[in-house]
Coordinates of C-alpha atoms in Angstrom, one line a residue:
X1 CA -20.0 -92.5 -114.4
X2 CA -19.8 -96.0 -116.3
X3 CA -20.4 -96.3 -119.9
X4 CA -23.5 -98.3 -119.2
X5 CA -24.6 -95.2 -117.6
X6 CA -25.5 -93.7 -121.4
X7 CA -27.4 -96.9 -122.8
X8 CA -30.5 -96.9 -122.7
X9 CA -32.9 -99.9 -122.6
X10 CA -33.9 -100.3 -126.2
X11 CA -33.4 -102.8 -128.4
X12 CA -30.3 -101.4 -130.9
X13 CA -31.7 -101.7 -134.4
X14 CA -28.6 -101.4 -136.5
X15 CA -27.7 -104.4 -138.8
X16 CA -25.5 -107.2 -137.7
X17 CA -21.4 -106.0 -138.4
X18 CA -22.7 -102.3 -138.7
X19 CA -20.0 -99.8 -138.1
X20 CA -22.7 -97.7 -136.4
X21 CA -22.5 -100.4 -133.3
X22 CA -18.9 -99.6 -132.6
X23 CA -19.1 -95.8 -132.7
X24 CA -21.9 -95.9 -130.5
X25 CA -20.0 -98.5 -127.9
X26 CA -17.2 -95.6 -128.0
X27 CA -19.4 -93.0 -127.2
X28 CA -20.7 -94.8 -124.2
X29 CA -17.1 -95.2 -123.3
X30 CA -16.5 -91.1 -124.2
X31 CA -19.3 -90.1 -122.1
X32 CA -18.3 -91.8 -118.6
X33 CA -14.9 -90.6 -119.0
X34 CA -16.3 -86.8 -119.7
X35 CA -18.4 -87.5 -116.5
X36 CA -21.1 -85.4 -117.2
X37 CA -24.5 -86.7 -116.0
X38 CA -26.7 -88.6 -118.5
X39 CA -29.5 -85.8 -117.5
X40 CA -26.5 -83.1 -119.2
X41 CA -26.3 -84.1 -122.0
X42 CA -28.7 -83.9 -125.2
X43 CA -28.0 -86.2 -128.5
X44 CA -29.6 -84.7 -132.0
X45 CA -30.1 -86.0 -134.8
X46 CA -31.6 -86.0 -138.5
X47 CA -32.8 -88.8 -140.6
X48 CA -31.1 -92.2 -141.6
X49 CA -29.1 -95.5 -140.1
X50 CA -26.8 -93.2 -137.6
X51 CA -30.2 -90.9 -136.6
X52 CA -31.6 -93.7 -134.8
X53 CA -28.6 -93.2 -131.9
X54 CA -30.3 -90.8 -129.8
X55 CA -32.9 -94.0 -128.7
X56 CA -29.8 -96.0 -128.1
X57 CA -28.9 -93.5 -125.3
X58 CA -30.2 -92.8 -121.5
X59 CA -30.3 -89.0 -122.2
X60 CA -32.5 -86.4 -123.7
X61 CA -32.7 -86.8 -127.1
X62 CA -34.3 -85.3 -130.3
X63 CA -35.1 -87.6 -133.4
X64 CA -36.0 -84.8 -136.0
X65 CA -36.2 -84.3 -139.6
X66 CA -33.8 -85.2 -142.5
X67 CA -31.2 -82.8 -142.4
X68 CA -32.3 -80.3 -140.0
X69 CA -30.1 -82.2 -136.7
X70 CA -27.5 -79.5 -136.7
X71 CA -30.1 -76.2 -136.9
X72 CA -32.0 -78.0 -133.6
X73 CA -28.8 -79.0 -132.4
X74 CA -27.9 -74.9 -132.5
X75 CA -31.2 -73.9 -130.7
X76 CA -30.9 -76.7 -128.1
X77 CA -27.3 -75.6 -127.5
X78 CA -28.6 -72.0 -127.8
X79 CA -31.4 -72.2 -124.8
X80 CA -29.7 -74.4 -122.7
X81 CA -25.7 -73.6 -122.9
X82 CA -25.7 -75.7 -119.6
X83 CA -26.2 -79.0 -121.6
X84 CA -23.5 -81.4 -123.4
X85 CA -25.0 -80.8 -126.8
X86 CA -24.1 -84.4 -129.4
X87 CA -25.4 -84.3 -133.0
X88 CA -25.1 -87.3 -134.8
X89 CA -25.3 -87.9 -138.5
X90 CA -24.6 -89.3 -141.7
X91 CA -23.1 -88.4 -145.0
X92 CA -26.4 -88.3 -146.9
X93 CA -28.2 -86.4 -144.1
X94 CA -25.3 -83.7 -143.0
X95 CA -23.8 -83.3 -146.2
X96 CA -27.0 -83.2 -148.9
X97 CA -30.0 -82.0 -147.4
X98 CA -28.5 -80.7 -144.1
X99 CA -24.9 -79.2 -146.3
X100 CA -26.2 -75.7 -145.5
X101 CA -27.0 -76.1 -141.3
X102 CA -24.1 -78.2 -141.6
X103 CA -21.8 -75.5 -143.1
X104 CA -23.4 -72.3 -140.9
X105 CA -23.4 -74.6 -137.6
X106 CA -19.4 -75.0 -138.1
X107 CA -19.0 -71.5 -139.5
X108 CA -20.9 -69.8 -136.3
X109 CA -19.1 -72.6 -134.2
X110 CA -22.2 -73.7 -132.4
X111 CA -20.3 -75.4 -129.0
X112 CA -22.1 -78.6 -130.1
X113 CA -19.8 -82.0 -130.6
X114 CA -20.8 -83.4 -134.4
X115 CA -20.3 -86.8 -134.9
X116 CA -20.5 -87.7 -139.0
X117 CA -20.9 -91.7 -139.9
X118 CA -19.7 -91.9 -143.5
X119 CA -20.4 -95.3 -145.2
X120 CA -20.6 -93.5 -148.8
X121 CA -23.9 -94.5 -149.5
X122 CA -27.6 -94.0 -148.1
X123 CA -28.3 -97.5 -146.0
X124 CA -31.7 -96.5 -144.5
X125 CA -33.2 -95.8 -148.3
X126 CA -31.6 -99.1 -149.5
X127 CA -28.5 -98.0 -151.4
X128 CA -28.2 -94.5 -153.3
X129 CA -25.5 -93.0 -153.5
X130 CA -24.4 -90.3 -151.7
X131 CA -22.6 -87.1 -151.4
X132 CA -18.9 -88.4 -150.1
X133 CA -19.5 -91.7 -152.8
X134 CA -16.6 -91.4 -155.2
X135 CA -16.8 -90.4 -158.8
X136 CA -17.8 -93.5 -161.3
X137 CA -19.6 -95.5 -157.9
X138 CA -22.5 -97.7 -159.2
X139 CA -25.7 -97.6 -157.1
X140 CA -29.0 -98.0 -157.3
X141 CA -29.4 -94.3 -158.3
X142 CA -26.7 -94.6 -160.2
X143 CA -26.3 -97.7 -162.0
X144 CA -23.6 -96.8 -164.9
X145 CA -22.0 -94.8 -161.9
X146 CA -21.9 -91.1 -160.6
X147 CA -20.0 -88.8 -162.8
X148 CA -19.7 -86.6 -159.6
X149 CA -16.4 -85.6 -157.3
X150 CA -17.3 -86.1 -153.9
X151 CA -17.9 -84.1 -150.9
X152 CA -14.6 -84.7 -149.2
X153 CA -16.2 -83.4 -144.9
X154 CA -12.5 -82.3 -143.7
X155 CA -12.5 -80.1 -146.7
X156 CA -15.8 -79.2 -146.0
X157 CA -15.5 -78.2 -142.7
X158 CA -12.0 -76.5 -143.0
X159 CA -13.7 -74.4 -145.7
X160 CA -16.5 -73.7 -143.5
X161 CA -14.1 -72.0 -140.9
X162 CA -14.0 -75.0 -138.3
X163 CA -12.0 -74.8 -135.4
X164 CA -11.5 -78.7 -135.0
X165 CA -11.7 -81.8 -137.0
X166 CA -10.9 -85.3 -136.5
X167 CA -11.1 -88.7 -138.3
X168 CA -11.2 -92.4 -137.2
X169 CA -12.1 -95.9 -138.0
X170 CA -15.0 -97.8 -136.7
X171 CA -12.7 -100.4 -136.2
X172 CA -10.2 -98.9 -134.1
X173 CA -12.3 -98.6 -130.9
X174 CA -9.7 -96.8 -128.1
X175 CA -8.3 -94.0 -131.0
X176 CA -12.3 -93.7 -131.7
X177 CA -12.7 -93.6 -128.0
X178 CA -10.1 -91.0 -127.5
X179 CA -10.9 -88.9 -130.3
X180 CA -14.5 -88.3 -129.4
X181 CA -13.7 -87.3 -125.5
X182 CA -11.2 -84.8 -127.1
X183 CA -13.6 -83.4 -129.0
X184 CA -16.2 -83.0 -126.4
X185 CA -13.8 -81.2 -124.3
X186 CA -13.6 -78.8 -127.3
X187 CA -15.3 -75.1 -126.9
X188 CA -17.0 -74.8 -130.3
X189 CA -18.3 -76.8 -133.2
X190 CA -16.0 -80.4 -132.9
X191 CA -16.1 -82.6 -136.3
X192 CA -15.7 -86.2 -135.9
X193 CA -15.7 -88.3 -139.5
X194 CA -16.4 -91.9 -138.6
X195 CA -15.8 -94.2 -141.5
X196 CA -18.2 -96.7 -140.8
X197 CA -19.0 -99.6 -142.8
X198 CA -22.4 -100.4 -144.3
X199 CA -22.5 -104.5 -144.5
X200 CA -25.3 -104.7 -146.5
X201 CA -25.0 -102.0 -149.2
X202 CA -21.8 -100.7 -149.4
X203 CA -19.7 -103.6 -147.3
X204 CA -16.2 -102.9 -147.8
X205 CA -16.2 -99.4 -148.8
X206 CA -12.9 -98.2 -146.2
X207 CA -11.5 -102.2 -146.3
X208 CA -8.0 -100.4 -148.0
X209 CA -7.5 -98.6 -144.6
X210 CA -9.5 -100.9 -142.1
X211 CA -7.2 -104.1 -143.4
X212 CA -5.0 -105.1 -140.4
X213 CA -2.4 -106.2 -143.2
X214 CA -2.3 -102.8 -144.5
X215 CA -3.4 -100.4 -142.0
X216 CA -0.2 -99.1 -140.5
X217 CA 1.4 -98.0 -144.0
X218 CA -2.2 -96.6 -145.8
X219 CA -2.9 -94.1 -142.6
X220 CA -1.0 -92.2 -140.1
X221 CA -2.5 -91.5 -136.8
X222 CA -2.0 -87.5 -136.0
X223 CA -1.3 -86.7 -132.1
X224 CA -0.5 -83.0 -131.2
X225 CA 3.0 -82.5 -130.3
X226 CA 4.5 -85.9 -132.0
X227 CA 6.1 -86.5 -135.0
X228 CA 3.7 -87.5 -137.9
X229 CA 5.2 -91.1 -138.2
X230 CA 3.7 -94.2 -140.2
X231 CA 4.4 -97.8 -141.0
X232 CA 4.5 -100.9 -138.6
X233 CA 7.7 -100.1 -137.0
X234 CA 7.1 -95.8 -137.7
X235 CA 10.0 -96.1 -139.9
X236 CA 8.2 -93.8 -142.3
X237 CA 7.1 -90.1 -142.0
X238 CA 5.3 -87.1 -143.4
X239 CA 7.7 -84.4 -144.6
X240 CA 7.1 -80.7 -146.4
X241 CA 8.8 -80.8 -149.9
X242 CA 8.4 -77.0 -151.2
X243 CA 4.3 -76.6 -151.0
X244 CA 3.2 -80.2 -151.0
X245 CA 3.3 -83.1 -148.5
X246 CA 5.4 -86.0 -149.1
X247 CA 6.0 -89.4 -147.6
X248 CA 9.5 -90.4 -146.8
X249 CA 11.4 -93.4 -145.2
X250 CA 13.6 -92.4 -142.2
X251 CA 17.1 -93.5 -143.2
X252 CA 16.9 -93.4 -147.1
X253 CA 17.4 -90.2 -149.5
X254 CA 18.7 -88.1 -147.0
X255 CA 16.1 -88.2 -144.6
X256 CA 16.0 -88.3 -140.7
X257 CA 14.2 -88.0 -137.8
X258 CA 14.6 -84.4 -137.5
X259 CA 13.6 -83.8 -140.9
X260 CA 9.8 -84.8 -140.2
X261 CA 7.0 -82.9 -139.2
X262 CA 5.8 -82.3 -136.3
X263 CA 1.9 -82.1 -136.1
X264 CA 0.6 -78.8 -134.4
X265 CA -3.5 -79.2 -134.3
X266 CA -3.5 -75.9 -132.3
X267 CA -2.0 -73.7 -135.1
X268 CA -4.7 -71.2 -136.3
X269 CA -3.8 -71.0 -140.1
X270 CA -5.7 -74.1 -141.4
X271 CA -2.7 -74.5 -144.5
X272 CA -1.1 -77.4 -143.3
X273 CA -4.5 -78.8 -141.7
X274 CA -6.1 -78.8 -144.7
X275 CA -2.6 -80.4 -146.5
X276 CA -2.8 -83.0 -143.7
X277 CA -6.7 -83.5 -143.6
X278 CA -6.7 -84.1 -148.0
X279 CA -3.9 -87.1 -147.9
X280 CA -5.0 -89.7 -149.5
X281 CA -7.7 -88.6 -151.5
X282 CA -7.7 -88.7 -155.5
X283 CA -4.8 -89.5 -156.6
X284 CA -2.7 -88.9 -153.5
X285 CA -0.6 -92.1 -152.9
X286 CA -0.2 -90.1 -149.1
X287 CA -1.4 -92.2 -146.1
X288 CA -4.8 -91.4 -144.9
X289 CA -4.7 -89.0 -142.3
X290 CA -6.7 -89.9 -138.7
X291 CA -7.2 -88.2 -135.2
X292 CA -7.1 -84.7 -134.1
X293 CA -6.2 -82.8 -137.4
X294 CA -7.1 -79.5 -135.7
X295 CA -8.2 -78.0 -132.6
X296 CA -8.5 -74.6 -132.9
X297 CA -9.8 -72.4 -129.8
X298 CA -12.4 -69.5 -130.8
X299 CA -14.9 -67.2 -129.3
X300 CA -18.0 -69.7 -130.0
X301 CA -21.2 -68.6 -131.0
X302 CA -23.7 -69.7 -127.8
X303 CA -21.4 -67.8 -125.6
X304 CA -21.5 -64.4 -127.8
X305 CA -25.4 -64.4 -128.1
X306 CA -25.7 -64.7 -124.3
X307 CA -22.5 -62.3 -123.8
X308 CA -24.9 -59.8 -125.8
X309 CA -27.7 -60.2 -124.3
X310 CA -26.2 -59.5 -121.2
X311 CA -24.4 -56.1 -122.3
X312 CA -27.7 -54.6 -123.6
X313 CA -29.6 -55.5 -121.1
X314 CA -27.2 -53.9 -118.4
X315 CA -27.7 -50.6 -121.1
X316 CA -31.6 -51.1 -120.7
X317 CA -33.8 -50.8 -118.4
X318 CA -36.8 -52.9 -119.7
X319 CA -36.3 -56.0 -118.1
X320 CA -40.0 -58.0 -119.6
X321 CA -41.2 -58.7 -123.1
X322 CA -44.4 -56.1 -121.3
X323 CA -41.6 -53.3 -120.3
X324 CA -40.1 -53.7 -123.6
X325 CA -43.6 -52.9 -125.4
X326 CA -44.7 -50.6 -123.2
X327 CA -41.2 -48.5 -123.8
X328 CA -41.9 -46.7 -127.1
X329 CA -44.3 -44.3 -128.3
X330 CA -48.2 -45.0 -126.5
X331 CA -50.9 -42.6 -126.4
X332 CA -54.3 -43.1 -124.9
X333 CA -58.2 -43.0 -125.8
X334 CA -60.4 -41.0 -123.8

């Protein structure tokens, strides 16, 4: 398969230097190197500027209601296991009205791929602020600024029991590439944060990490199985000092090689995921964290219900929805 397998013929609708544009080029580039067949696969979503994707793709798709993507994308995945189930969202519609089918779908880990584009503001409503907009952020709806603390979705999702999460940019197009085909190859409910940038309402809003001048020093790309290493020439590194993380340069204080971490997405306590998934939020002068923070294998909940199914109805013998009323207790008019 080619990525221009996936696209479909319609006219993409996003606005000019939309992040939306390069997350959707890298899922095009995801999906040929998954190879599963366009006629596989199924993309959900909800309502707002990353809910228009499923008519930017040659395969089935389901434009539903605000918030609901990830309860359709459970019951798509829950019919039809056979299919490659996507759900694409955004802040305002996964993390407001869809926060509870959010939570549960990562809880029961629902083998469906989620793909969350966070610009920190609702774009398709013209400018509110939204769950994951920091605290004093001045909006249309809030035009002395929010006094609320964000949603932060690693948090969320680590909370919620998830068995993988992963971050990227928008403008770093093969990690964004990679991290999605890693998380489709994932058996249960995969979390993919996009930061994605909203040119007309919110432009700017991940700039401090996006910058090429500062990117390398204000995040730290995580691989499993490497050292967590940062800065242009990885001369810096994440290190455990007692119960909190800390940022160290190799060479100074003490500090070598040895000495940092190494990152292990696969381990099941979600301590140092969590640790590791918070950097650089508040007042955390940490890097920001990106790529595979964990990957977590689990029993996943589409497998169980038909693993069920199929236990009690070897125990049965009703084998129709007619057998199975005509089992119990019947009598008959003369």
């Amino acid at each position: 398969m080619e990525p221009k397998d996936y696209k479909s013929d319609q006219y993409v609708r996003w606005c000019p230097g939309c992040g939306d544009h390069a997350a959707l080029n890298c899922l095009h580039k995801a999906m040929a190197r998954l190879d599963v067949p366009p006629h596989q696969m199924a993309v959900i979503s909800g309502i707002g500027c990353s809910s228009r994707l499923p008519y930017y793709m040659n395969s089935y798709g389901f434009h539903t209601i605000h918030g609901r993507g990830a309860a359709i994308a459970t019951g798509v995945k829950t019919a039809r296991p056979d299919l490659s189930v996507w759900l694409v969202t955004g802040d305002g519609d996964c993390l407001a009205i869809g926060g509870n089918h959010f939570i549960h779908a990562v809880r029961r880990n629902v083998d469906i791929n989620i793909a969350l584009f966070n610009n920190r503001i609702y774009g398709l409503t013209k400018g509110q602020y939204s769950p994951t907009s920091a605290r004093g952020f001045v909006s249309k709806s809030s035009p002395y600024g929010t006094v609320e603390d964000p949603f932060v979705p690693a948090e969320l999702t680590l909370g919620a029991r998830g068995t993988f999460f992963a971050r990227a940019l928008d403008v770093d197009l093969p990690n964004l590439t990679d991290v999605f085909e890693i998380s489709a190859r994932h058996k249960g409910a995969s979390v993919v944060e996009v930061l994605v940038n909203c040119v007309i309402f919110n432009n700017g809003t991940h700039s401090a990490l996006t910058d090429r001048e500062y990117r390398a020093d204000r995040t730290v790309f995580l691989r499993h199985g490497e050292k967590i290493l940062f800065g242009k020439n990885n001369e810096r590194g994440i290190v455990l000092n007692g119960l909190k993380l800390k940022a160290v340069t190799i060479g100074q204080d003490g500090y070598t090689l040895d000495d940092i971490l190494v990152h292990d997405a696969h381990e099941t306590d979600n301590t140092l995921h969590l640790m590791l998934a918070m950097m650089g939020t508040g007042t955390s002068l940490l890097p920001v964290a990106m790529g595979v923070i964990r990957d977590v294998a689990a029993p996943t909940y589409d497998e169980s219900v038909h693993a069920q199914i199929a236990e009690v109805q070897a125990k049965k013998p009703e084998r129709t929805l007619r057998d199975m009323l005509l089992a119990g207790e019947k009598w008959e008019i003369v």
